[in-house]
Amino acid sequence: MLNLSLKELSLALGSKKFTSVELTQFFLNRIKKFNSSLNAFITIDEEKSLAMAKKSDQLIQSGSKSCLTGIPIAQKDIFCADGWKTTCGSKMLENFIAPYNSTVIKKFNESGAVNIGKTNMDEFAMGSSNETSYFGTVKNPWNHDCVPGGSSGGSAAAVAARLAPAATGTDTGGSIRQPASLCGFTGLKPTYGLVSRYGMIAFASSLDQAGPMAISAEDCALMLEVMTGYDNKDSTSINRKKQNYTNCLDEKIEGVRIGVPKEFFEDTLNPDVQKVVQEALTQYEKLGAKIINISLPNNFLAIPAYYVIAPAEASSNLSRYDGVRYGYRTKEYDDLMDMYFKTRQEGFGDEVKRRILIGTYVLSAGYFDAYYLKAQKIRRLIANDFKHAYEKCDVILGPSAPSVAFNSGEKQEDPLAMYMQDIFTISTNLAGLPAMSVPAGFIKDLPVGLQLIGNHFEESKILNMAHVYQQNTDWHLHKPKGID
Ligand code: GLN
């Protein structure tokens, strides 16, 4: 059960090699064994998961199963799941039981997948190391002294340590790809608007996008098929024909033009990571792809623009946590204003407060034009860079993160160093493009991820590129020591 792909699990369930209840119990036992050291999950509810598995077994019995029926999936604790505690990694929502399903959860439920638990994450998805979680840090299964990346760090540790066959994540500036890179598995951030944001707790609404985190590109393709689709409950959901992503795998990559941006290989990149990426490029060349040198001249502005736009949106989104409607309320207060102040002071962590401060500042009269509007203009320039690049190439390739996993605590006191983790991922969020991280090698015992960026709605293309690479390499099949 431990080493089977989603497709193989589905076939085994269909041919009654084992039941969903048995499979779910197997992963619940693994969670019991490893979660005390990894801290990957915030909520585990055996009874609920097993009840879902039982239902899935009935579906399988009745012959009405689809590709994920009966398969346990770990869900990032940012997705509202009816009856489940949904904390978003914050004290503010420590005891919040979601009264409805997010669209992502609803789609997994309808497919008959089993929710195996809610995973740890940076508070309100703000972070690159999972160290801002109210529920404690998450360990990187490859080396417990290192961070798993963030903000989807719990999902990342869960997939890397095989505590679940696959998981969901969200990516506002890199939170699927950077942890996928640091923990050695495959993760995909879809085109903005492809996956509904309804019921996904908002961080920066114009950037947030949910996606799959799994062992292989094929597994990600299967998950994506379940997750996508138009949703009239999300005003930015895009109404286009649903695609079959698994059908497009195994296409020849001969003649595919891979754009390599020179800005991704400057001094911000660790030389050993650069070597791994170069080796992957050589591999692609052997497979018949053509390498084209391109430029994304405004990439260096991505982080400053993001840290104006994302906090601006966050400060607005987080104004709902006022101690009145739901979530945490301070115990003692004098009057309404005092209650607001104390609730927010006690309920939010430092990083969240920092973002609220920046956000309200850049949106305030007098500074709006200088910061927020300027950042939006830069966002357009960044999107145009990609538009021009795609006139010359079919996909873009580079590193996912500037380094391998770093030590816990190493960047905690230095927010700017932490923000630099997303130097290669943020521009795609600003442009709304799909991108993935694919395991491509190791530095010492720590995994390195390769990033593939597609044009809008070209998930199939990057999934195929990743799949063909994985048919010719086995980096994605390596497992951390001691997890068997
Ligand atoms: N690390 C980035 C941040 O802290 C991105 C987070 C994310 O993608 N959710 O904002």
CSV table of C-alpha atoms and ligand atoms in Angstrom, one decimal:
chain,number,residue,atom,x,y,z
A,1,MET,CA,0.0,0.0,0.0
A,2,LEU,CA,2.9,2.3,0.8
A,3,ASN,CA,4.5,2.4,-2.6
A,4,LEU,CA,1.5,2.3,-4.9
A,5,SER,CA,0.6,5.2,-7.2
A,6,LEU,CA,-2.9,6.6,-7.1
A,7,LYS,CA,-3.8,4.7,-10.2
A,8,GLU,CA,-2.4,1.5,-8.8
A,9,LEU,CA,-4.3,2.1,-5.5
A,10,SER,CA,-7.5,2.6,-7.5
A,11,LEU,CA,-7.0,-0.6,-9.5
A,12,ALA,CA,-6.2,-2.6,-6.3
A,13,LEU,CA,-9.4,-1.2,-4.7
A,14,GLY,CA,-11.4,-2.0,-7.8
A,15,SER,CA,-10.1,-5.6,-7.9
A,16,LYS,CA,-10.8,-6.0,-4.2
A,17,LYS,CA,-7.1,-6.6,-3.2
A,18,PHE,CA,-8.0,-4.6,-0.2
A,19,THR,CA,-10.8,-2.4,0.9
A,20,SER,CA,-10.8,1.4,1.5
A,21,VAL,CA,-11.3,0.7,5.2
A,22,GLU,CA,-8.1,-1.3,5.2
A,23,LEU,CA,-6.2,1.2,3.2
A,24,THR,CA,-7.5,4.1,5.4
A,25,GLN,CA,-6.6,2.2,8.6
A,26,PHE,CA,-3.1,1.5,7.2
A,27,PHE,CA,-2.5,5.3,6.7
A,28,LEU,CA,-4.1,6.2,10.0
A,29,ASN,CA,-1.7,3.8,11.7
A,30,ARG,CA,1.2,5.4,9.9
A,31,ILE,CA,0.0,8.8,11.1
A,32,LYS,CA,-0.2,7.5,14.7
A,33,LYS,CA,3.3,6.2,14.4
A,34,PHE,CA,5.0,9.3,12.8
A,35,ASN,CA,2.8,12.3,13.6
A,36,SER,CA,4.1,12.8,17.1
A,37,SER,CA,7.6,13.5,15.7
A,38,LEU,CA,6.6,15.2,12.4
A,39,ASN,CA,3.6,17.3,13.5
A,40,ALA,CA,2.2,17.1,10.0
A,41,PHE,CA,-1.5,17.0,11.0
A,42,ILE,CA,-3.5,19.4,13.2
A,43,THR,CA,-6.7,17.2,13.2
A,44,ILE,CA,-7.1,13.5,12.8
A,45,ASP,CA,-10.5,11.9,13.3
A,46,GLU,CA,-10.3,8.2,12.9
A,47,GLU,CA,-14.0,7.7,13.2
A,48,LYS,CA,-14.9,10.2,10.5
A,49,SER,CA,-12.2,8.9,8.1
A,50,LEU,CA,-13.2,5.3,8.6
A,51,ALA,CA,-16.9,6.1,8.1
A,52,MET,CA,-16.0,7.8,4.8
A,53,ALA,CA,-14.0,4.7,3.8
A,54,LYS,CA,-16.9,2.5,4.6
A,55,LYS,CA,-19.1,4.6,2.3
A,56,SER,CA,-16.5,4.4,-0.4
A,57,ASP,CA,-16.3,0.6,-0.1
A,58,GLN,CA,-20.1,0.6,-0.7
A,59,LEU,CA,-19.6,2.7,-3.8
A,60,ILE,CA,-16.9,0.3,-5.1
A,61,GLN,CA,-19.2,-2.7,-4.3
A,62,SER,CA,-22.0,-1.1,-6.3
A,63,GLY,CA,-19.7,-0.6,-9.3
A,64,SER,CA,-19.9,3.1,-9.3
A,65,LYS,CA,-16.4,4.1,-8.5
A,66,SER,CA,-14.2,6.8,-10.0
A,67,CYS,CA,-10.5,7.2,-10.0
A,68,LEU,CA,-10.1,8.5,-6.4
A,69,THR,CA,-12.9,6.5,-4.8
A,70,GLY,CA,-11.6,4.9,-1.5
A,71,ILE,CA,-8.3,6.7,-1.5
A,72,PRO,CA,-7.2,8.7,1.6
A,73,ILE,CA,-6.2,12.3,0.9
A,74,ALA,CA,-4.7,14.7,3.4
A,75,GLN,CA,-6.4,18.1,3.3
A,76,LYS,CA,-4.6,21.3,4.1
A,77,ASP,CA,-6.3,22.9,7.1
A,78,ILE,CA,-7.3,25.9,5.0
A,79,PHE,CA,-10.2,24.1,3.4
A,80,CYS,CA,-13.5,24.2,5.2
A,81,ALA,CA,-14.7,20.7,5.7
A,82,ASP,CA,-18.2,20.3,7.1
A,83,GLY,CA,-18.0,19.1,10.8
A,84,TRP,CA,-14.2,19.2,10.9
A,85,LYS,CA,-12.1,21.6,12.9
A,86,THR,CA,-10.7,24.1,10.3
A,87,THR,CA,-8.0,26.2,11.9
A,88,CYS,CA,-5.9,27.7,9.1
A,89,GLY,CA,-3.0,27.3,11.5
A,90,SER,CA,-4.2,30.1,13.7
A,91,LYS,CA,-5.3,30.5,17.3
A,92,MET,CA,-8.0,32.7,15.9
A,93,LEU,CA,-9.7,29.6,14.5
A,94,GLU,CA,-8.4,27.1,17.0
A,95,ASN,CA,-11.9,25.8,17.8
A,96,PHE,CA,-13.7,26.7,14.6
A,97,ILE,CA,-15.8,23.8,13.2
A,98,ALA,CA,-16.6,24.5,9.6
A,99,PRO,CA,-20.4,24.4,9.0
A,100,TYR,CA,-20.0,23.7,5.3
A,101,ASN,CA,-17.7,22.2,2.7
A,102,SER,CA,-15.4,24.2,0.5
A,103,THR,CA,-15.8,23.3,-3.2
A,104,VAL,CA,-12.5,21.4,-3.2
A,105,ILE,CA,-13.6,19.2,-0.2
A,106,LYS,CA,-17.0,18.8,-1.8
A,107,LYS,CA,-15.4,17.6,-5.1
A,108,PHE,CA,-13.1,15.1,-3.2
A,109,ASN,CA,-16.1,13.9,-1.2
A,110,GLU,CA,-18.2,13.4,-4.4
A,111,SER,CA,-15.4,11.4,-6.0
A,112,GLY,CA,-15.5,9.1,-3.0
A,113,ALA,CA,-12.0,10.0,-1.7
A,114,VAL,CA,-11.5,9.7,2.1
A,115,ASN,CA,-10.4,12.7,4.2
A,116,ILE,CA,-7.5,11.3,6.3
A,117,GLY,CA,-7.0,14.5,8.3
A,118,LYS,CA,-6.3,18.2,8.2
A,119,THR,CA,-2.7,19.2,7.8
A,120,ASN,CA,-0.5,21.7,9.6
A,121,MET,CA,0.3,25.0,7.8
A,122,ASP,CA,1.8,28.5,8.4
A,123,GLU,CA,-0.8,30.8,10.0
A,124,PHE,CA,-3.2,31.9,7.3
A,125,ALA,CA,-0.8,30.5,4.8
A,126,MET,CA,1.8,33.2,5.5
A,127,GLY,CA,5.2,31.7,5.6
A,128,SER,CA,7.8,29.6,3.8
A,129,SER,CA,8.8,27.2,6.7
A,130,ASN,CA,5.7,26.3,8.6
A,131,GLU,CA,7.2,28.0,11.6
A,132,THR,CA,4.3,30.6,11.9
A,133,SER,CA,1.7,27.9,12.7
A,134,TYR,CA,0.0,28.3,16.1
A,135,PHE,CA,0.1,24.5,16.2
A,136,GLY,CA,3.9,24.2,16.2
A,137,THR,CA,6.6,23.6,13.6
A,138,VAL,CA,6.6,20.7,11.2
A,139,LYS,CA,9.7,18.6,10.7
A,140,ASN,CA,11.1,17.8,7.3
A,141,PRO,CA,11.0,14.0,7.0
A,142,TRP,CA,14.4,14.0,5.2
A,143,ASN,CA,16.1,15.7,8.1
A,144,HIS,CA,14.2,16.6,11.3
A,145,ASP,CA,16.5,19.6,12.0
A,146,CYS,CA,15.2,21.2,8.8
A,147,VAL,CA,11.9,22.9,7.9
A,148,PRO,CA,9.5,21.3,5.4
A,149,GLY,CA,8.9,24.6,3.6
A,150,GLY,CA,5.6,26.4,3.7
A,151,SER,CA,3.0,27.3,3.9
A,152,SER,CA,1.7,23.9,3.0
A,153,GLY,CA,4.4,22.3,5.3
A,154,GLY,CA,2.1,19.7,6.9
A,155,SER,CA,0.8,18.4,3.6
A,156,ALA,CA,4.4,18.3,2.4
A,157,ALA,CA,5.6,16.3,5.4
A,158,ALA,CA,2.6,14.0,5.1
A,159,VAL,CA,3.3,13.2,1.4
A,160,ALA,CA,7.1,12.9,1.8
A,161,ALA,CA,6.7,10.5,4.8
A,162,ARG,CA,3.9,8.6,3.1
A,163,LEU,CA,1.4,9.4,5.8
A,164,ALA,CA,-1.1,9.8,3.0
A,165,PRO,CA,-0.9,8.8,-0.7
A,166,ALA,CA,-1.5,12.5,-1.7
A,167,ALA,CA,-2.5,15.8,-0.2
A,168,THR,CA,-3.9,19.2,-1.1
A,169,GLY,CA,-2.1,22.5,-0.8
A,170,THR,CA,-2.6,26.1,-1.7
A,171,ASP,CA,-0.1,28.4,-3.4
A,172,THR,CA,-0.3,32.2,-3.1
A,173,GLY,CA,3.4,32.9,-3.7
A,174,GLY,CA,4.9,29.4,-3.8
A,175,SER,CA,3.3,27.4,-1.0
A,176,ILE,CA,2.8,24.2,-3.0
A,177,ARG,CA,6.0,24.3,-5.1
A,178,GLN,CA,8.6,25.4,-2.4
A,179,PRO,CA,7.6,22.7,0.1
A,180,ALA,CA,7.4,20.2,-2.8
A,181,SER,CA,11.0,21.1,-3.6
A,182,LEU,CA,12.2,21.0,0.0
A,183,CYS,CA,10.5,17.7,0.7
A,184,GLY,CA,11.1,15.9,-2.6
A,185,PHE,CA,7.7,15.3,-4.3
A,186,THR,CA,5.6,16.6,-7.1
A,187,GLY,CA,3.3,19.6,-6.6
A,188,LEU,CA,1.2,21.7,-9.0
A,189,LYS,CA,-0.2,25.2,-8.7
A,190,PRO,CA,-2.9,25.5,-11.4
A,191,THR,CA,-3.8,28.6,-13.5
A,192,TYR,CA,-5.6,31.2,-11.4
A,193,GLY,CA,-9.3,30.5,-11.6
A,194,LEU,CA,-9.1,26.8,-12.5
A,195,VAL,CA,-9.8,25.5,-9.0
A,196,SER,CA,-12.6,27.1,-7.0
A,197,ARG,CA,-11.6,29.2,-4.0
A,198,TYR,CA,-15.0,28.8,-2.3
A,199,GLY,CA,-14.6,27.8,1.3
A,200,MET,CA,-10.8,28.0,1.1
A,201,ILE,CA,-9.9,30.5,3.8
A,202,ALA,CA,-8.7,33.6,2.0
A,203,PHE,CA,-5.2,35.0,2.3
A,204,ALA,CA,-4.7,37.1,-0.9
A,205,SER,CA,-7.7,36.5,-3.1
A,206,SER,CA,-6.2,37.5,-6.4
A,207,LEU,CA,-3.3,35.1,-6.0
A,208,ASP,CA,-4.6,32.1,-3.9
A,209,GLN,CA,-4.9,28.9,-5.8
A,210,ALA,CA,-5.4,25.3,-4.6
A,211,GLY,CA,-3.5,22.4,-6.1
A,212,PRO,CA,-2.4,18.8,-5.7
A,213,MET,CA,0.7,17.6,-3.8
A,214,ALA,CA,1.7,14.0,-4.6
A,215,ILE,CA,4.5,11.6,-5.5
A,216,SER,CA,4.3,11.9,-9.3
A,217,ALA,CA,3.0,14.0,-12.1
A,218,GLU,CA,0.5,11.3,-13.0
A,219,ASP,CA,-0.9,11.4,-9.4
A,220,CYS,CA,-1.1,15.2,-9.7
A,221,ALA,CA,-3.0,14.9,-13.0
A,222,LEU,CA,-5.6,12.5,-11.4
A,223,MET,CA,-6.1,14.9,-8.4
A,224,LEU,CA,-6.4,17.9,-10.7
A,225,GLU,CA,-9.1,16.2,-12.7
A,226,VAL,CA,-11.1,16.0,-9.5
A,227,MET,CA,-10.3,19.5,-8.2
A,228,THR,CA,-11.0,21.6,-11.3
A,229,GLY,CA,-14.3,22.9,-12.7
A,230,TYR,CA,-16.4,26.0,-12.9
A,231,ASP,CA,-18.1,27.1,-9.7
A,232,ASN,CA,-20.6,29.9,-9.5
A,233,LYS,CA,-19.9,30.4,-5.9
A,234,ASP,CA,-16.4,31.8,-6.8
A,235,SER,CA,-16.6,35.0,-8.9
A,236,THR,CA,-13.1,34.3,-10.3
A,237,SER,CA,-13.8,30.7,-11.3
A,238,ILE,CA,-13.3,30.3,-15.0
A,239,ASN,CA,-15.9,28.6,-17.1
A,240,ARG,CA,-14.2,26.4,-19.6
A,241,LYS,CA,-14.5,22.8,-20.6
A,242,LYS,CA,-13.2,20.3,-18.0
A,243,GLN,CA,-10.0,18.7,-19.2
A,244,ASN,CA,-8.8,15.2,-18.9
A,245,TYR,CA,-5.2,15.6,-17.7
A,246,THR,CA,-4.2,12.0,-17.5
A,247,ASN,CA,-4.9,11.4,-21.2
A,248,CYS,CA,-2.3,14.0,-22.2
A,249,LEU,CA,0.6,12.2,-20.4
A,250,ASP,CA,3.2,10.3,-22.5
A,251,GLU,CA,3.2,12.7,-25.4
A,252,LYS,CA,6.5,13.0,-27.1
A,253,ILE,CA,8.6,16.0,-26.0
A,254,GLU,CA,10.7,16.0,-29.1
A,255,GLY,CA,10.9,19.6,-30.4
A,256,VAL,CA,9.3,21.1,-27.3
A,257,ARG,CA,11.0,24.5,-26.7
A,258,ILE,CA,12.1,25.0,-23.1
A,259,GLY,CA,12.7,28.6,-22.2
A,260,VAL,CA,15.4,29.1,-19.6
A,261,PRO,CA,15.2,32.6,-18.0
A,262,LYS,CA,18.7,34.0,-17.3
A,263,GLU,CA,17.3,35.8,-14.2
A,264,PHE,CA,16.7,32.4,-12.6
A,265,PHE,CA,20.4,31.6,-12.6
A,266,GLU,CA,21.9,34.6,-11.0
A,267,ASP,CA,23.6,34.9,-7.6
A,268,THR,CA,20.4,34.3,-5.6
A,269,LEU,CA,20.6,30.6,-6.7
A,270,ASN,CA,22.7,28.1,-4.7
A,271,PRO,CA,25.4,26.7,-7.1
A,272,ASP,CA,24.6,23.1,-6.2
A,273,VAL,CA,20.9,23.7,-7.0
A,274,GLN,CA,22.0,25.2,-10.3
A,275,LYS,CA,24.0,22.1,-11.1
A,276,VAL,CA,20.9,19.9,-10.5
A,277,VAL,CA,18.8,22.1,-12.7
A,278,GLN,CA,21.5,22.0,-15.4
A,279,GLU,CA,21.5,18.2,-15.3
A,280,ALA,CA,17.7,18.1,-15.7
A,281,LEU,CA,18.1,20.4,-18.8
A,282,THR,CA,20.6,18.0,-20.2
A,283,GLN,CA,18.2,15.2,-19.6
A,284,TYR,CA,15.5,17.1,-21.5
A,285,GLU,CA,17.8,17.8,-24.3
A,286,LYS,CA,18.5,14.1,-24.6
A,287,LEU,CA,14.8,13.5,-24.8
A,288,GLY,CA,14.6,15.8,-27.8
A,289,ALA,CA,13.6,19.2,-26.2
A,290,LYS,CA,15.2,22.4,-27.5
A,291,ILE,CA,16.7,24.8,-25.0
A,292,ILE,CA,16.0,28.5,-25.6
A,293,ASN,CA,17.5,31.3,-23.7
A,294,ILE,CA,14.9,33.8,-22.5
A,295,SER,CA,14.6,36.7,-20.2
A,296,LEU,CA,12.1,37.8,-17.5
A,297,PRO,CA,13.5,41.2,-16.9
A,298,ASN,CA,11.1,42.2,-14.2
A,299,ASN,CA,11.4,39.1,-12.1
A,300,PHE,CA,13.5,41.0,-9.6
A,301,LEU,CA,10.4,43.1,-8.8
A,302,ALA,CA,8.2,40.2,-8.0
A,303,ILE,CA,8.9,39.9,-4.3
A,304,PRO,CA,8.5,43.7,-3.6
A,305,ALA,CA,5.3,43.8,-5.7
A,306,TYR,CA,3.9,40.7,-4.0
A,307,TYR,CA,4.7,42.0,-0.5
A,308,VAL,CA,2.5,45.0,-1.2
A,309,ILE,CA,-0.3,43.3,-3.0
A,310,ALA,CA,-0.6,40.1,-0.8
A,311,PRO,CA,-0.6,42.0,2.5
A,312,ALA,CA,-3.1,44.6,1.1
A,313,GLU,CA,-5.5,41.8,0.2
A,314,ALA,CA,-4.8,40.0,3.5
A,315,SER,CA,-5.4,43.0,5.6
A,316,SER,CA,-8.9,43.3,4.1
A,317,ASN,CA,-9.6,39.5,4.2
A,318,LEU,CA,-8.5,39.3,7.8
A,319,SER,CA,-10.7,42.1,9.0
A,320,ARG,CA,-13.5,39.5,9.5
A,321,TYR,CA,-11.8,38.1,12.5
A,322,ASP,CA,-13.2,40.6,15.0
A,323,GLY,CA,-14.3,38.3,17.8
A,324,VAL,CA,-17.9,38.8,17.0
A,325,ARG,CA,-18.8,36.6,14.0
A,326,TYR,CA,-16.7,33.5,14.6
A,327,GLY,CA,-13.4,32.3,16.0
A,328,TYR,CA,-11.5,33.5,19.0
A,329,ARG,CA,-12.8,36.2,21.4
A,330,THR,CA,-10.7,37.6,24.2
A,331,LYS,CA,-11.8,36.7,27.7
A,332,GLU,CA,-11.9,40.1,29.4
A,333,TYR,CA,-12.6,43.5,27.9
A,334,ASP,CA,-14.0,46.8,28.8
A,335,ASP,CA,-16.0,47.8,25.8
A,336,LEU,CA,-16.4,46.9,22.1
A,337,MET,CA,-13.2,48.6,20.9
A,338,ASP,CA,-11.2,46.9,23.7
A,339,MET,CA,-12.7,43.6,22.7
A,340,TYR,CA,-11.6,44.1,19.0
A,341,PHE,CA,-8.1,45.1,20.0
A,342,LYS,CA,-7.5,42.3,22.5
A,343,THR,CA,-9.1,39.6,20.3
A,344,ARG,CA,-6.8,40.5,17.4
A,345,GLN,CA,-3.8,41.1,19.5
A,346,GLU,CA,-4.2,37.7,21.2
A,347,GLY,CA,-5.6,35.7,18.2
A,348,PHE,CA,-3.0,36.5,15.5
A,349,GLY,CA,0.7,35.6,15.4
A,350,ASP,CA,3.5,38.0,14.7
A,351,GLU,CA,3.8,37.3,10.9
A,352,VAL,CA,0.1,37.8,10.4
A,353,LYS,CA,0.2,41.1,12.3
A,354,ARG,CA,3.2,42.3,10.2
A,355,ARG,CA,1.2,41.6,7.0
A,356,ILE,CA,-1.9,43.4,8.4
A,357,LEU,CA,0.2,46.4,9.3
A,358,ILE,CA,1.9,46.5,5.8
A,359,GLY,CA,-1.4,46.0,4.1
A,360,THR,CA,-3.4,48.7,5.8
A,361,TYR,CA,-0.4,51.1,5.3
A,362,VAL,CA,-0.2,50.6,1.6
A,363,LEU,CA,-3.9,50.9,1.2
A,364,SER,CA,-4.2,54.1,3.2
A,365,ALA,CA,-5.0,57.4,1.6
A,366,GLY,CA,-1.8,59.1,0.6
A,367,TYR,CA,0.2,55.9,0.2
A,368,PHE,CA,-2.2,54.0,-2.1
A,369,ASP,CA,-0.8,55.5,-5.3
A,370,ALA,CA,2.8,55.2,-4.3
A,371,TYR,CA,2.6,51.6,-3.2
A,372,TYR,CA,-0.5,49.6,-4.1
A,373,LEU,CA,-1.1,51.1,-7.5
A,374,LYS,CA,2.6,51.0,-8.4
A,375,ALA,CA,2.7,47.3,-7.4
A,376,GLN,CA,-0.3,46.6,-9.6
A,377,LYS,CA,1.6,48.2,-12.5
A,378,ILE,CA,4.6,46.0,-11.8
A,379,ARG,CA,2.3,43.0,-11.7
A,380,ARG,CA,1.3,43.9,-15.3
A,381,LEU,CA,4.9,44.2,-16.4
A,382,ILE,CA,5.7,40.8,-14.9
A,383,ALA,CA,2.7,39.2,-16.7
A,384,ASN,CA,3.9,40.8,-20.0
A,385,ASP,CA,7.4,39.4,-19.5
A,386,PHE,CA,5.8,35.9,-19.6
A,387,LYS,CA,3.6,36.8,-22.5
A,388,HIS,CA,6.7,37.8,-24.5
A,389,ALA,CA,8.6,34.7,-23.4
A,390,TYR,CA,5.9,32.4,-24.6
A,391,GLU,CA,6.2,33.8,-28.1
A,392,LYS,CA,9.6,32.0,-28.1
A,393,CYS,CA,9.1,28.9,-26.0
A,394,ASP,CA,6.4,26.3,-24.9
A,395,VAL,CA,7.4,25.9,-21.3
A,396,ILE,CA,9.7,27.7,-18.9
A,397,LEU,CA,12.2,25.8,-16.7
A,398,GLY,CA,14.1,26.8,-13.7
A,399,PRO,CA,14.6,26.0,-10.0
A,400,SER,CA,11.6,25.9,-7.6
A,401,ALA,CA,13.5,27.3,-4.6
A,402,PRO,CA,16.9,29.0,-4.2
A,403,SER,CA,18.2,26.4,-1.8
A,404,VAL,CA,17.5,23.0,-0.2
A,405,ALA,CA,15.6,22.8,3.1
A,406,PHE,CA,17.2,25.1,5.7
A,407,ASN,CA,17.4,24.6,9.5
A,408,SER,CA,14.5,25.4,11.8
A,409,GLY,CA,14.9,28.8,13.3
A,410,GLU,CA,17.5,29.8,10.7
A,411,LYS,CA,15.4,32.5,9.1
A,412,GLN,CA,12.8,33.1,11.7
A,413,GLU,CA,14.3,36.4,12.9
A,414,ASP,CA,14.9,37.7,9.3
A,415,PRO,CA,11.6,38.1,7.4
A,416,LEU,CA,13.3,39.3,4.2
A,417,ALA,CA,15.5,36.2,4.1
A,418,MET,CA,12.4,34.1,4.5
A,419,TYR,CA,10.6,36.1,1.7
A,420,MET,CA,13.5,35.3,-0.7
A,421,GLN,CA,12.5,31.7,-0.6
A,422,ASP,CA,9.8,32.5,-3.2
A,423,ILE,CA,12.1,34.4,-5.6
A,424,PHE,CA,11.4,31.9,-8.4
A,425,THR,CA,7.7,31.1,-7.6
A,426,ILE,CA,6.0,34.4,-6.9
A,427,SER,CA,6.1,35.9,-10.4
A,428,THR,CA,3.9,33.0,-11.7
A,429,ASN,CA,1.3,33.8,-9.1
A,430,LEU,CA,1.3,37.4,-10.0
A,431,ALA,CA,0.8,36.4,-13.7
A,432,GLY,CA,-1.8,33.7,-12.8
A,433,LEU,CA,0.2,31.0,-14.6
A,434,PRO,CA,0.3,27.2,-13.8
A,435,ALA,CA,3.6,25.9,-12.5
A,436,MET,CA,4.9,22.7,-10.9
A,437,SER,CA,7.8,21.5,-8.8
A,438,VAL,CA,9.3,18.1,-9.7
A,439,PRO,CA,12.1,16.2,-7.8
A,440,ALA,CA,15.3,16.4,-9.8
A,441,GLY,CA,18.1,15.3,-7.5
A,442,PHE,CA,19.7,15.7,-4.1
A,443,ILE,CA,22.3,17.9,-2.4
A,444,LYS,CA,23.8,15.7,0.4
A,445,ASP,CA,20.6,14.1,1.7
A,446,LEU,CA,18.2,16.9,0.8
A,447,PRO,CA,15.9,17.0,-2.2
A,448,VAL,CA,16.0,19.6,-4.9
A,449,GLY,CA,13.0,20.6,-7.0
A,450,LEU,CA,12.8,21.6,-10.7
A,451,GLN,CA,10.2,24.2,-11.7
A,452,LEU,CA,8.2,23.9,-14.9
A,453,ILE,CA,6.0,26.9,-15.7
A,454,GLY,CA,3.3,26.7,-18.4
A,455,ASN,CA,1.2,29.3,-20.2
A,456,HIS,CA,-2.3,29.9,-19.0
A,457,PHE,CA,-4.4,26.7,-18.9
A,458,GLU,CA,-1.5,24.6,-20.2
A,459,GLU,CA,-1.4,22.3,-17.2
A,460,SER,CA,-1.4,19.3,-19.6
A,461,LYS,CA,1.8,20.5,-21.2
A,462,ILE,CA,3.8,20.9,-17.9
A,463,LEU,CA,2.3,17.7,-16.5
A,464,ASN,CA,3.4,15.8,-19.6
A,465,MET,CA,6.9,17.4,-19.4
A,466,ALA,CA,7.1,16.3,-15.8
A,467,HIS,CA,5.7,12.8,-16.5
A,468,VAL,CA,8.1,12.1,-19.3
A,469,TYR,CA,11.0,13.2,-17.0
A,470,GLN,CA,9.8,10.9,-14.3
A,471,GLN,CA,9.6,8.0,-16.8
A,472,ASN,CA,13.3,8.5,-17.4
A,473,THR,CA,14.5,9.3,-13.8
A,474,ASP,CA,13.6,8.0,-10.4
A,475,TRP,CA,14.2,11.1,-8.2
A,476,HIS,CA,10.5,11.2,-7.3
A,477,LEU,CA,10.6,7.6,-5.9
A,478,HIS,CA,13.3,8.2,-3.3
A,479,LYS,CA,12.0,8.1,0.2
A,480,PRO,CA,13.4,9.6,3.5
A,481,LYS,CA,15.2,7.1,5.7
A,482,GLY,CA,13.3,5.4,8.5
A,483,ILE,CA,9.8,5.9,7.1
A,484,ASP,CA,9.1,2.3,6.0
B,1,GLN,N1,5.8,32.4,1.4
B,1,GLN,C1,4.9,33.3,0.8
B,1,GLN,C2,4.3,34.1,1.9
B,1,GLN,O1,4.6,34.0,3.0
B,1,GLN,C3,3.8,32.5,0.0
B,1,GLN,C4,2.8,31.8,0.9
B,1,GLN,C5,1.8,31.1,0.1
B,1,GLN,O2,2.0,30.8,-1.1
B,1,GLN,N2,0.7,30.8,0.7
B,1,GLN,O3,3.4,34.9,1.6
